Short mmCIF file of C-alpha atoms in Angstrom, two decimals:
data_model
loop_
_atom_site.label_atom_id
_atom_site.label_comp_id
_atom_site.label_asym_id
_atom_site.label_seq_id
_atom_site.Cartn_x
_atom_site.Cartn_y
_atom_site.Cartn_z
CA UNK I 454 8.17 -14.04 -17.88
CA UNK I 455 7.83 -10.33 -17.24
CA UNK I 456 4.70 -8.62 -18.48
CA UNK I 457 5.51 -5.87 -20.95
CA UNK I 458 2.35 -3.81 -20.72
CA UNK I 459 1.81 -1.31 -17.97
CA UNK I 460 -1.90 -1.72 -18.55
CA UNK I 461 -1.79 -5.39 -17.60
CA UNK I 462 -4.04 -5.93 -14.57
CA UNK I 463 -2.27 -6.41 -11.29
CA UNK I 464 -4.92 -8.70 -9.89
CA UNK I 465 -6.98 -11.46 -11.47
CA UNK I 466 -10.38 -9.84 -11.73
CA UNK I 467 -13.21 -11.81 -10.19
CA UNK I 468 -16.80 -10.81 -9.91
CA UNK I 469 -17.70 -10.08 -6.31
CA UNK I 470 -21.09 -11.11 -4.94
CA UNK I 471 -23.45 -8.35 -5.93
CA UNK I 472 -23.98 -5.77 -3.24
CA UNK I 473 -27.44 -5.10 -4.67
CA UNK I 474 -28.97 -8.39 -3.53
CA UNK I 475 -30.64 -7.87 -0.17
CA UNK I 476 -30.65 -10.72 2.29
CA UNK I 477 -27.84 -12.56 0.54
CA UNK I 478 -26.23 -15.19 2.71
CA UNK I 479 -22.84 -14.41 4.12
CA UNK I 480 -19.81 -16.51 3.17
CA UNK I 481 -19.47 -19.82 5.04
CA UNK I 482 -17.52 -19.79 8.25
CA UNK I 483 -14.73 -21.83 6.72
CA UNK I 484 -13.91 -18.98 4.36
CA UNK I 485 -13.49 -16.63 7.28
CA UNK I 486 -10.33 -18.46 8.29
CA UNK I 487 -8.41 -16.64 5.61
CA UNK I 488 -6.36 -14.00 7.41
CA UNK I 489 -4.85 -10.69 6.42
CA UNK I 490 -1.13 -10.52 6.94
CA UNK I 491 1.20 -7.69 7.79
CA UNK I 492 4.43 -6.78 5.99
CA UNK I 493 5.94 -5.64 9.22
CA UNK I 494 5.41 -8.96 10.92
CA UNK I 495 7.89 -11.76 11.45
CA UNK I 496 5.21 -14.07 10.03
CA UNK I 497 5.16 -16.91 12.53
CA UNK I 498 2.42 -18.57 10.52
CA UNK I 499 0.05 -21.04 12.06
CA UNK I 500 -2.70 -22.73 10.12
CA UNK I 501 -3.84 -21.94 6.61
CA UNK I 502 -3.56 -18.30 5.71
CA UNK I 503 -4.70 -16.45 2.65
CA UNK I 504 -2.13 -14.57 0.60
CA UNK I 505 -3.28 -11.20 1.87
CA UNK I 506 -0.71 -8.91 3.37
CA UNK I 507 -0.07 -5.72 5.05
CA UNK I 508 -3.04 -3.37 4.84
CA UNK I 509 -4.24 -4.75 8.10
CA UNK I 510 -3.07 -7.23 10.70
CA UNK I 511 -2.48 -10.87 9.92
CA UNK I 512 -1.76 -14.43 10.94
CA UNK I 513 0.38 -15.22 13.90
CA UNK I 514 0.14 -16.21 17.53
CA UNK I 515 -1.52 -14.30 20.28
CA UNK I 516 1.85 -13.30 21.68
CA UNK I 517 2.71 -9.70 20.73
CA UNK I 518 5.35 -9.59 18.02
CA UNK I 519 8.37 -7.32 17.90
CA UNK I 520 7.59 -3.81 16.80
CA UNK I 521 8.82 -2.58 13.46
CA UNK I 522 10.85 0.52 12.88
CA UNK I 523 8.69 3.55 12.25
CA UNK I 524 10.83 4.22 9.23
CA UNK I 525 9.45 1.29 7.30
CA UNK I 526 6.98 3.68 5.79
CA UNK I 527 4.07 1.30 5.78
CA UNK I 528 2.48 2.18 9.06
CA UNK I 529 0.89 -1.22 9.53
CA UNK I 530 0.41 -2.34 13.13
CA UNK I 531 2.90 -5.01 14.20
CA UNK I 532 0.47 -7.09 16.19
CA UNK I 533 -1.30 -10.09 14.70
CA UNK I 534 -3.78 -12.77 15.56
CA UNK I 535 -5.02 -16.09 14.28
CA UNK I 536 -8.15 -16.15 16.41
CA UNK I 537 -11.29 -17.26 14.55
CA UNK I 538 -13.50 -14.56 13.12
CA UNK I 539 -16.65 -13.52 14.91
CA UNK I 540 -19.87 -12.05 13.65
CA UNK I 541 -18.63 -8.67 14.88
CA UNK I 542 -16.23 -8.51 11.96
CA UNK I 543 -18.45 -8.18 8.90
CA UNK I 544 -16.41 -6.27 6.36
CA UNK I 545 -18.78 -4.90 3.79
CA UNK I 546 -21.65 -2.61 4.78
CA UNK I 547 -23.66 -2.75 1.55
CA UNK I 548 -26.92 -1.27 2.77
CA UNK I 549 -28.22 1.38 5.13
CA UNK I 550 -27.82 -0.80 8.23
CA UNK I 551 -24.16 -0.61 9.15
CA UNK I 552 -24.29 -1.67 12.79
CA UNK I 553 -22.03 -4.44 14.09
CA UNK I 554 -23.43 -6.68 16.83
CA UNK I 555 -21.24 -6.29 19.90
CA UNK I 556 -22.13 -9.52 21.70
CA UNK I 557 -22.75 -9.88 25.41
CA UNK I 558 -19.33 -11.10 26.49
CA UNK I 559 -16.92 -8.75 28.23
CA UNK I 560 -14.84 -6.93 25.65
CA UNK I 561 -11.19 -7.94 25.61
CA UNK I 562 -8.39 -5.66 24.44
CA UNK I 563 -8.56 -7.37 21.07
CA UNK I 564 -12.30 -6.69 20.81
CA UNK I 565 -11.74 -3.06 21.76
CA UNK I 566 -9.00 -2.75 19.15
CA UNK I 567 -11.28 -4.15 16.44
CA UNK I 568 -14.07 -1.83 17.53
CA UNK I 569 -11.71 1.15 17.47
CA UNK I 570 -10.54 0.31 13.98
CA UNK I 571 -13.96 -0.48 12.55
CA UNK I 572 -16.08 2.25 14.09
CA UNK I 573 -13.82 5.23 14.70
CA UNK I 574 -11.79 5.61 11.54
CA UNK I 575 -13.81 7.53 8.94
CA UNK I 576 -13.44 11.31 9.13
CA UNK I 577 -15.31 12.19 5.94
CA UNK I 578 -17.43 10.72 3.16
CA UNK I 579 -18.00 12.55 -0.11
CA UNK I 580 -19.29 12.43 -3.68
CA UNK I 581 -17.38 14.00 -6.56
CA UNK I 582 -18.84 14.49 -10.03
CA UNK I 583 -17.62 15.63 -13.43
CA UNK I 584 -19.47 18.64 -14.75
CA UNK I 585 -19.15 19.34 -18.46
CA UNK I 586 -18.91 23.09 -17.83
CA UNK I 587 -16.86 23.39 -14.65
CA UNK I 588 -14.96 20.07 -14.63
CA UNK I 589 -14.47 18.05 -11.46
CA UNK I 590 -16.51 19.35 -8.53
CA UNK I 591 -17.42 18.31 -4.99
CA UNK I 592 -21.11 17.42 -5.10
CA UNK I 593 -21.82 16.38 -1.49
CA UNK I 594 -19.94 15.63 1.71
CA UNK I 595 -20.13 14.96 5.43
CA UNK I 596 -19.27 16.67 7.66
CA UNK I 597 -20.18 19.88 5.91
CA UNK I 598 -17.33 21.84 7.48
CA UNK I 599 -14.60 19.38 6.45
CA UNK I 600 -11.77 20.93 4.42
CA UNK I 601 -11.95 18.95 1.18
CA UNK I 602 -10.34 21.47 -1.12
CA UNK I 603 -8.75 19.65 -4.05
CA UNK I 604 -10.27 16.26 -3.27
CA UNK I 605 -12.26 16.47 -6.51
CA UNK I 606 -9.01 16.10 -8.47
CA UNK I 607 -7.82 13.19 -6.34
CA UNK I 608 -11.06 11.21 -6.45
CA UNK I 609 -11.28 11.44 -10.25
CA UNK I 610 -7.82 10.94 -11.70
CA UNK I 611 -6.68 12.77 -14.80
CA UNK I 612 -7.59 10.65 -17.82
CA UNK I 613 -10.29 8.65 -16.02
CA UNK I 614 -12.78 9.42 -18.78
CA UNK I 615 -11.06 6.65 -20.76
CA UNK I 616 -12.03 3.92 -18.27
CA UNK I 617 -15.38 2.70 -16.97
CA UNK I 618 -14.34 1.93 -13.37
CA UNK I 619 -11.34 2.57 -11.17
CA UNK I 620 -10.33 2.98 -7.54
CA UNK I 621 -7.87 5.52 -6.20
CA UNK I 622 -5.85 5.74 -3.00
CA UNK I 623 -4.55 9.20 -2.12
CA UNK I 624 -3.42 11.51 0.67
CA UNK I 625 -5.31 14.62 1.75
CA UNK I 626 -3.37 16.55 4.35
CA UNK I 627 -2.87 14.28 7.35
CA UNK I 628 -5.50 11.82 6.10
CA UNK I 629 -5.58 9.00 3.56
CA UNK I 630 -8.44 8.50 1.13
CA UNK I 631 -10.02 5.84 -1.03
CA UNK I 632 -12.44 6.71 -3.82
CA UNK I 633 -14.28 4.46 -6.26
CA UNK I 634 -14.92 5.93 -9.71
CA UNK I 635 -17.46 4.88 -12.35
CA UNK I 636 -18.31 6.15 -15.81
CA UNK I 637 -21.81 5.40 -17.16
CA UNK I 638 -23.09 6.23 -20.67
CA UNK I 639 -26.29 8.29 -20.63
CA UNK I 640 -28.60 9.67 -23.31
CA UNK I 641 -28.08 13.28 -22.34
CA UNK I 642 -26.65 16.03 -24.48
CA UNK I 643 -26.07 18.17 -21.38
CA UNK I 644 -23.79 15.45 -19.98
CA UNK I 645 -22.25 14.76 -23.40
CA UNK I 646 -23.28 11.14 -23.29
CA UNK I 647 -21.42 10.19 -20.11
CA UNK I 648 -22.01 10.56 -16.38
CA UNK I 649 -18.91 10.28 -14.19
CA UNK I 650 -18.84 10.21 -10.42
CA UNK I 651 -16.65 9.07 -7.57
CA UNK I 652 -17.60 8.18 -3.99
CA UNK I 653 -14.84 8.37 -1.42
CA UNK I 654 -13.85 8.38 2.25
CA UNK I 655 -11.03 9.82 4.36
CA UNK I 656 -9.32 8.10 7.28
CA UNK I 657 -6.23 8.73 9.42
CA UNK I 658 -4.76 5.42 8.18
CA UNK I 659 -4.74 3.66 4.83
CA UNK I 660 -4.41 0.18 6.34
CA UNK I 661 -8.16 -0.39 6.62
CA UNK I 662 -9.57 1.59 3.71
CA UNK I 663 -9.86 -1.49 1.50
CA UNK I 664 -12.54 -2.85 3.83
CA UNK I 665 -15.00 -0.28 2.52
CA UNK I 666 -14.25 -0.63 -1.18
CA UNK I 667 -17.20 -2.92 -1.82
CA UNK I 668 -19.51 -0.40 -0.19
CA UNK I 669 -18.01 2.49 -2.19
CA UNK I 670 -18.28 0.58 -5.47
CA UNK I 671 -21.94 -0.09 -4.76
CA UNK I 672 -22.61 3.51 -3.78
CA UNK I 673 -21.01 5.03 -6.87
CA UNK I 674 -23.24 2.84 -9.03
CA UNK I 675 -26.26 4.08 -7.09
CA UNK I 676 -25.12 7.68 -7.50
CA UNK I 677 -24.90 7.22 -11.26
CA UNK I 678 -28.31 5.58 -11.51
CA UNK I 679 -30.15 7.71 -8.94
CA UNK I 680 -28.25 10.96 -8.34
CA UNK I 681 -28.73 12.95 -5.13
CA UNK I 682 -29.63 9.88 -3.06
CA UNK I 683 -27.32 10.26 -0.08
CA UNK I 684 -29.13 8.50 2.79
CA UNK I 685 -26.93 5.34 2.70
CA UNK I 686 -23.82 7.52 2.80
CA UNK I 687 -25.24 9.53 5.69
CA UNK I 688 -25.96 6.32 7.64
CA UNK I 689 -22.50 5.00 6.84
CA UNK I 690 -20.82 8.16 8.12
CA UNK I 691 -22.87 8.22 11.31
CA UNK I 692 -21.85 4.63 12.03
CA UNK I 693 -18.18 4.94 11.10
CA UNK I 694 -17.19 8.50 11.87
CA UNK I 695 -14.00 9.04 13.85
CA UNK I 696 -13.94 10.31 17.40
CA UNK I 697 -12.36 13.75 17.42
CA UNK I 698 -10.74 15.20 20.56
CA UNK I 699 -12.66 17.82 22.56
CA UNK I 700 -10.34 20.55 21.31
CA UNK I 701 -11.75 20.16 17.83
CA UNK I 702 -8.36 20.69 16.22
CA UNK I 703 -9.06 18.07 13.57
CA UNK I 704 -6.60 15.54 14.93
CA UNK I 705 -8.10 12.08 15.12
CA UNK I 706 -7.90 10.30 18.46
CA UNK I 707 -5.07 7.82 18.09
CA UNK I 708 -5.19 4.22 19.15
CA UNK I 709 -3.24 3.81 22.42
CA UNK I 710 0.36 2.92 21.63
CA UNK I 711 0.41 -0.10 23.94
CA UNK I 712 -2.69 -1.46 22.25
CA UNK I 713 -0.70 -2.31 19.12
CA UNK I 714 0.83 -5.07 21.18
CA UNK I 715 -2.57 -6.67 21.47
CA UNK I 716 -3.86 -9.31 19.09
CA UNK I 717 -6.03 -8.01 16.26
CA UNK I 718 -8.15 -10.30 14.15
CA UNK I 719 -9.91 -9.70 10.85
CA UNK I 720 -11.55 -12.25 8.59
CA UNK I 721 -10.83 -12.20 4.90
CA UNK I 722 -13.68 -13.19 2.65
CA UNK I 723 -13.10 -14.57 -0.87
CA UNK I 724 -14.46 -11.45 -2.57
CA UNK I 725 -11.60 -9.48 -1.01
CA UNK I 726 -9.40 -10.78 -3.82
CA UNK I 727 -10.78 -7.78 -5.69
CA UNK I 728 -10.62 -5.17 -2.98
CA UNK I 729 -7.60 -6.18 -0.94
CA UNK I 730 -4.09 -6.39 -2.39
CA UNK I 731 -3.85 -10.14 -1.88
CA UNK I 732 -1.43 -11.30 -4.55
CA UNK I 733 -0.31 -7.82 -5.57
CA UNK I 734 3.22 -8.23 -4.19
CA UNK I 735 3.84 -11.36 -6.25
CA UNK I 736 2.45 -9.74 -9.40
CA UNK I 737 4.37 -6.54 -8.61
CA UNK I 738 7.61 -8.51 -8.59
CA UNK I 739 6.72 -10.49 -11.69
CA UNK I 740 5.88 -7.24 -13.49
CA UNK I 741 9.24 -5.62 -12.78
CA UNK I 742 11.36 -8.78 -12.94
CA UNK I 743 15.00 -8.22 -11.99
CA UNK I 744 14.33 -4.48 -11.77
CA UNK I 745 12.70 -5.17 -8.42
CA UNK I 746 16.21 -5.30 -6.97
CA UNK I 747 16.86 -1.75 -8.18
CA UNK I 748 13.62 -0.54 -6.60
CA UNK I 749 14.54 -2.38 -3.41
CA UNK I 750 17.83 -0.47 -3.08
CA UNK I 751 16.22 2.88 -3.85
CA UNK I 752 13.45 2.24 -1.34
CA UNK I 753 15.98 1.25 1.34
CA UNK I 754 17.85 4.49 0.61
CA UNK I 755 14.61 6.43 1.18
CA UNK I 756 14.62 8.05 -2.24
CA UNK I 757 11.71 9.97 -3.76
CA UNK I 758 10.09 7.53 -6.19
CA UNK I 759 7.37 8.58 -8.65
CA UNK I 760 5.55 5.96 -10.73
CA UNK I 761 3.79 7.03 -13.93
CA UNK I 762 0.98 5.08 -15.56
CA UNK I 763 -2.09 5.95 -17.60
CA UNK I 764 -5.46 5.06 -16.01
CA UNK I 765 -6.68 2.87 -14.44
CA UNK I 766 -4.65 4.00 -11.45
CA UNK I 767 -5.88 1.57 -8.79
CA UNK I 768 -3.40 -1.17 -9.59
CA UNK I 769 -0.60 1.39 -9.61
CA UNK I 770 -1.58 2.50 -6.10
CA UNK I 771 -0.89 -1.10 -5.07
CA UNK I 772 2.58 -0.77 -6.57
CA UNK I 773 3.17 2.26 -4.38
CA UNK I 774 2.35 0.15 -1.36
CA UNK I 775 4.55 -2.71 -2.56
CA UNK I 776 7.50 -0.33 -2.90
CA UNK I 777 7.06 0.59 0.76
CA UNK I 778 7.10 -3.09 1.70
CA UNK I 779 10.55 -3.50 0.10
CA UNK I 780 12.05 -1.25 2.79
CA UNK I 781 10.66 -3.08 5.84
CA UNK I 782 13.07 -3.49 8.77
CA UNK I 783 12.14 -5.25 12.01
CA UNK I 784 15.27 -4.51 14.08
CA UNK I 785 14.31 -2.05 16.85
CA UNK I 786 15.95 1.35 16.57
CA UNK I 787 17.09 1.02 12.96
CA UNK I 788 16.03 3.87 10.71
CA UNK I 789 14.54 6.13 13.36
CA UNK I 790 16.78 8.99 12.26
CA UNK I 791 16.19 8.66 8.50
CA UNK I 792 13.31 10.25 6.59
CA UNK I 793 10.11 8.21 6.77
CA UNK I 794 9.38 6.42 3.49
CA UNK I 795 5.85 7.73 3.08
CA UNK I 796 3.27 6.45 0.58
CA UNK I 797 1.46 9.32 -1.12
CA UNK I 798 -0.39 7.04 -3.55
CA UNK I 799 -2.05 9.05 -6.35
CA UNK I 800 -0.79 12.61 -6.89
CA UNK I 801 -1.63 15.30 -9.44
CA UNK I 802 -0.45 18.82 -10.22
CA UNK I 803 -2.26 20.14 -7.15
CA UNK I 804 0.19 18.13 -5.01
CA UNK I 805 3.32 19.75 -6.43
CA UNK I 806 3.78 22.14 -3.51
CA UNK I 807 3.38 19.30 -1.01
CA UNK I 808 5.90 17.08 -2.78
CA UNK I 809 8.43 19.91 -2.90
CA UNK I 810 8.80 19.64 0.88
CA UNK I 811 9.06 15.83 1.08
CA UNK I 812 12.45 14.24 1.68
CA UNK I 813 11.30 10.70 0.99
CA UNK I 814 8.13 9.30 -0.57
CA UNK I 815 6.68 6.95 -3.16
CA UNK I 816 3.71 8.02 -5.27
CA UNK I 817 2.01 7.43 -8.60
CA UNK I 818 0.47 9.73 -11.16
CA UNK I 819 -1.35 9.70 -14.47
CA UNK I 820 -0.04 13.13 -15.46
CA UNK I 821 2.92 13.04 -17.82
CA UNK I 822 3.90 16.61 -16.96
CA UNK I 823 5.50 15.31 -13.75
CA UNK I 824 8.33 13.82 -15.78
CA UNK I 825 9.51 17.36 -16.52
CA UNK I 826 9.44 18.34 -12.81
CA UNK I 827 12.80 16.75 -12.07
CA UNK I 828 13.22 18.62 -8.79
CA UNK I 829 10.22 16.76 -7.35
CA UNK I 830 11.62 13.23 -7.56
CA UNK I 831 14.84 11.24 -7.49
CA UNK I 832 13.57 8.26 -9.46
CA UNK I 833 10.94 8.15 -12.23
CA UNK I 834 9.33 4.83 -13.14
CA UNK I 835 7.54 4.63 -16.48
CA UNK I 836 6.22 1.13 -17.16
CA UNK I 837 9.26 -1.04 -16.34
CA UNK I 838 11.72 1.72 -17.14
CA UNK I 839 13.40 2.98 -13.95
CA UNK I 840 15.42 6.15 -14.53
CA UNK I 841 16.97 9.04 -12.65
CA UNK I 842 18.52 12.39 -13.46
CA UNK I 843 20.68 12.28 -10.30
CA UNK I 844 24.23 11.46 -11.37
CA UNK I 845 25.02 9.92 -7.99
CA UNK I 846 22.14 7.45 -8.32
CA UNK I 847 22.64 6.35 -11.94
CA UNK I 848 25.15 3.60 -11.05
CA UNK I 849 22.52 2.12 -8.71
CA UNK I 850 20.26 1.42 -11.69
CA UNK I 851 22.72 -1.22 -12.87
CA UNK I 852 22.18 -4.71 -11.48
CA UNK I 853 25.09 -6.19 -9.58
CA UNK I 854 26.02 -9.87 -9.57
CA UNK I 855 24.52 -10.15 -6.09
CA UNK I 856 21.26 -8.59 -7.33
CA UNK I 857 20.89 -11.23 -10.01
CA UNK I 858 21.78 -13.96 -7.54
CA UNK I 859 19.15 -12.75 -5.10
CA UNK I 860 16.49 -12.52 -7.79
CA UNK I 861 17.39 -16.01 -8.99
CA UNK I 862 17.13 -17.29 -5.42
CA UNK I 863 13.77 -15.58 -4.99
CA UNK I 864 12.49 -17.16 -8.21
CA UNK I 865 13.68 -20.60 -7.11
CA UNK I 866 12.00 -20.24 -3.74
CA UNK I 867 8.77 -19.27 -5.44
CA UNK I 868 8.90 -22.26 -7.76
CA UNK I 869 9.50 -24.57 -4.80
CA UNK I 870 6.57 -23.04 -2.97
CA UNK I 871 4.25 -23.44 -5.96
CA UNK I 872 5.36 -27.05 -6.35
CA UNK I 873 4.72 -27.72 -2.68
CA UNK I 874 1.28 -26.16 -2.91
CA UNK I 875 0.38 -28.21 -5.97
CA UNK I 876 1.84 -31.54 -4.88
CA UNK I 877 1.29 -31.47 -1.13
CA UNK I 878 -1.64 -29.13 -0.81
CA UNK I 879 0.45 -26.76 1.31
CA UNK I 880 -1.84 -23.98 2.51
CA UNK I 881 0.34 -22.72 5.34
CA UNK I 882 2.71 -20.68 3.18
CA UNK I 883 1.86 -18.18 0.46
CA UNK I 884 3.69 -16.20 -2.20
CA UNK I 885 2.97 -13.03 -0.26
CA UNK I 886 4.62 -14.40 2.86
CA UNK I 887 7.57 -15.56 0.77
CA UNK I 888 8.21 -12.20 -0.90
CA UNK I 889 7.62 -10.06 2.17
CA UNK I 890 9.86 -12.27 4.29
CA UNK I 891 12.56 -12.37 1.62
CA UNK I 892 13.11 -8.61 1.65
CA UNK I 893 12.53 -8.25 5.38
CA UNK I 894 15.19 -10.84 6.13
CA UNK I 895 17.55 -9.34 3.58
CA UNK I 896 17.20 -5.89 5.15
CA UNK I 897 17.59 -7.28 8.66
CA UNK I 898 20.74 -9.14 7.66
CA UNK I 899 22.30 -5.95 6.30
CA UNK I 900 21.59 -3.84 9.36
CA UNK I 901 22.42 -6.58 11.82
CA UNK I 902 25.86 -6.89 10.22
CA UNK I 903 26.37 -3.13 10.14
CA UNK I 904 25.42 -2.83 13.81
CA UNK I 905 27.75 -5.65 14.84
CA UNK I 906 30.69 -4.25 12.90
CA UNK I 907 30.04 -0.74 14.24
CA UNK I 908 30.12 -2.09 17.80
CA UNK I 909 33.34 -4.07 17.27
CA UNK I 910 36.82 -2.83 18.32
CA UNK I 911 37.80 -2.59 14.65
CA UNK I 912 34.77 -1.06 12.87
CA UNK I 913 35.81 -1.83 9.30
CA UNK I 914 33.66 -3.51 6.67
CA UNK I 915 35.51 -6.21 4.78
CA UNK I 916 34.65 -8.19 1.68
CA UNK I 917 33.47 -11.03 3.90
CA UNK I 918 31.16 -8.67 5.78
CA UNK I 919 29.67 -7.39 2.55
CA UNK I 920 29.17 -10.87 1.12
CA UNK I 921 27.62 -11.90 4.41
CA UNK I 922 25.04 -9.15 3.92
CA UNK I 923 24.15 -10.58 0.52
CA UNK I 924 25.82 -7.74 -1.38
CA UNK I 925 28.50 -7.60 -4.07
CA UNK I 926 31.76 -6.12 -2.66
CA UNK I 927 32.45 -4.40 -5.96
CA UNK I 928 29.08 -3.84 -7.67
CA UNK I 929 27.31 -2.71 -4.49
CA UNK I 930 30.06 -0.49 -3.07
CA UNK I 931 28.28 2.76 -3.99
CA UNK I 932 24.98 1.47 -2.61
CA UNK I 933 26.75 0.54 0.63
CA UNK I 934 28.36 3.98 0.95
CA UNK I 935 24.97 5.66 0.47
CA UNK I 936 23.49 3.31 3.06
CA UNK I 937 26.17 4.12 5.65
CA UNK I 938 25.66 7.84 5.15
CA UNK I 939 21.87 7.82 5.29
CA UNK I 940 21.54 5.52 8.30
CA UNK I 941 24.25 7.23 10.30
CA UNK I 942 26.98 4.57 10.34
CA UNK I 943 29.58 7.29 9.95
CA UNK I 944 32.01 5.53 12.30
CA UNK I 945 32.35 2.57 9.95
CA UNK I 946 35.34 2.33 7.66
CA UNK I 947 35.15 0.55 4.34
CA UNK I 948 38.06 -1.62 3.28
CA UNK I 949 39.83 -0.33 0.18
CA UNK I 950 39.68 -3.88 -1.17
CA UNK I 951 35.96 -3.38 -1.86
CA UNK I 952 36.69 -1.14 -4.81
CA UNK I 953 39.12 -3.50 -6.54
CA UNK I 954 37.80 -6.96 -5.70
#
């Protein structure tokens, strides 16, 4: 049954082990076997994997997997590993000592990759506060010369005064950010009875930001209770700051391209059910129901999608990511010429000028005024209501027979998986793997067929071709025509029978 409230939580909330307890024992080694998985991976699962997906690398063999098209919009590395976790891979620096033990063994490429990701990714750490006279303001940051103009409106979303805690993913220039917000009642007339702050970080990639959420949540609580105490944040930045090139042009040193072919391993602790989007794809699909098929088509067509929701905005940022996952393609060379489907995550009015220049994106906002800015988006999602003012896209909002069949098949597969997990104790497969693979395989089937027909002596799509792609020859004709145009299959002819079948 589809949830009807946009305020329904995306994840089952569980209390994480308190970050304020010094010397607390780390999770048992058996829990470290849970692995993060990648939406861009072919998911050759081995062993028991947790239902995490896609904001880091995940389960799979040590053999490098096939790379994913850069146009999938998710930016997750295609390599995976199922190697056991080591003590080098502690995920949550909850105190001033943030050093990872390196071990005495010779570092392999995998070890170097992990070290690159863990130690060289943070370009800035900051504290934002709400001032009753001046509004949101940047209170403190490192480095001092970092351009953080406007970050105060990203780290504290519009309407956040109505919630006690939240987390926000966002983009700031060429970087991605994560901020944790908290609202604490205080007996102060100057603060009007409430103290609101947000502690955040910036990184060149969003795929690993979740790893620091526990630390940020702890730090924002400390900032509320003991303001102006920045030493833990200073130590964190010194340990995690990115390596900038000698030129000092602000571009973060990239991981070597061939290194993505190496195996990358990260352990997933139980408390990550809060901080990592494990389970958010399955709840994303349950929330939208059959409408997920509409979002799938629009994502594959690289449309500009804006999702509105009142605070809290954290769960809606996960929906942004899930939309990107719907457009995954793992056939090399497909989509390289189409606009990249870029996640902007949370946006506000200060982002209007940036969105005006974007050809394809998915973002979320808490500001209702965006609905009136129809030139900024192609599709507006309010709760489960997907709408567009583009006449050429309106027919795509109607479900075809094939859409309903696919959704029914997806639901059946999920029920079979749940039954297998309950009756047989199946821990190899997960709902996340099921959903990610379902859309990946569907997309691959479409483009494999299109490529084969385009290379044939008679490049004409027939009803059989269209049905073979899992589409409706009649109901999906307009979607197919858009697809051919956007992905450059201009040599393909479409049988006239498709419009009267």
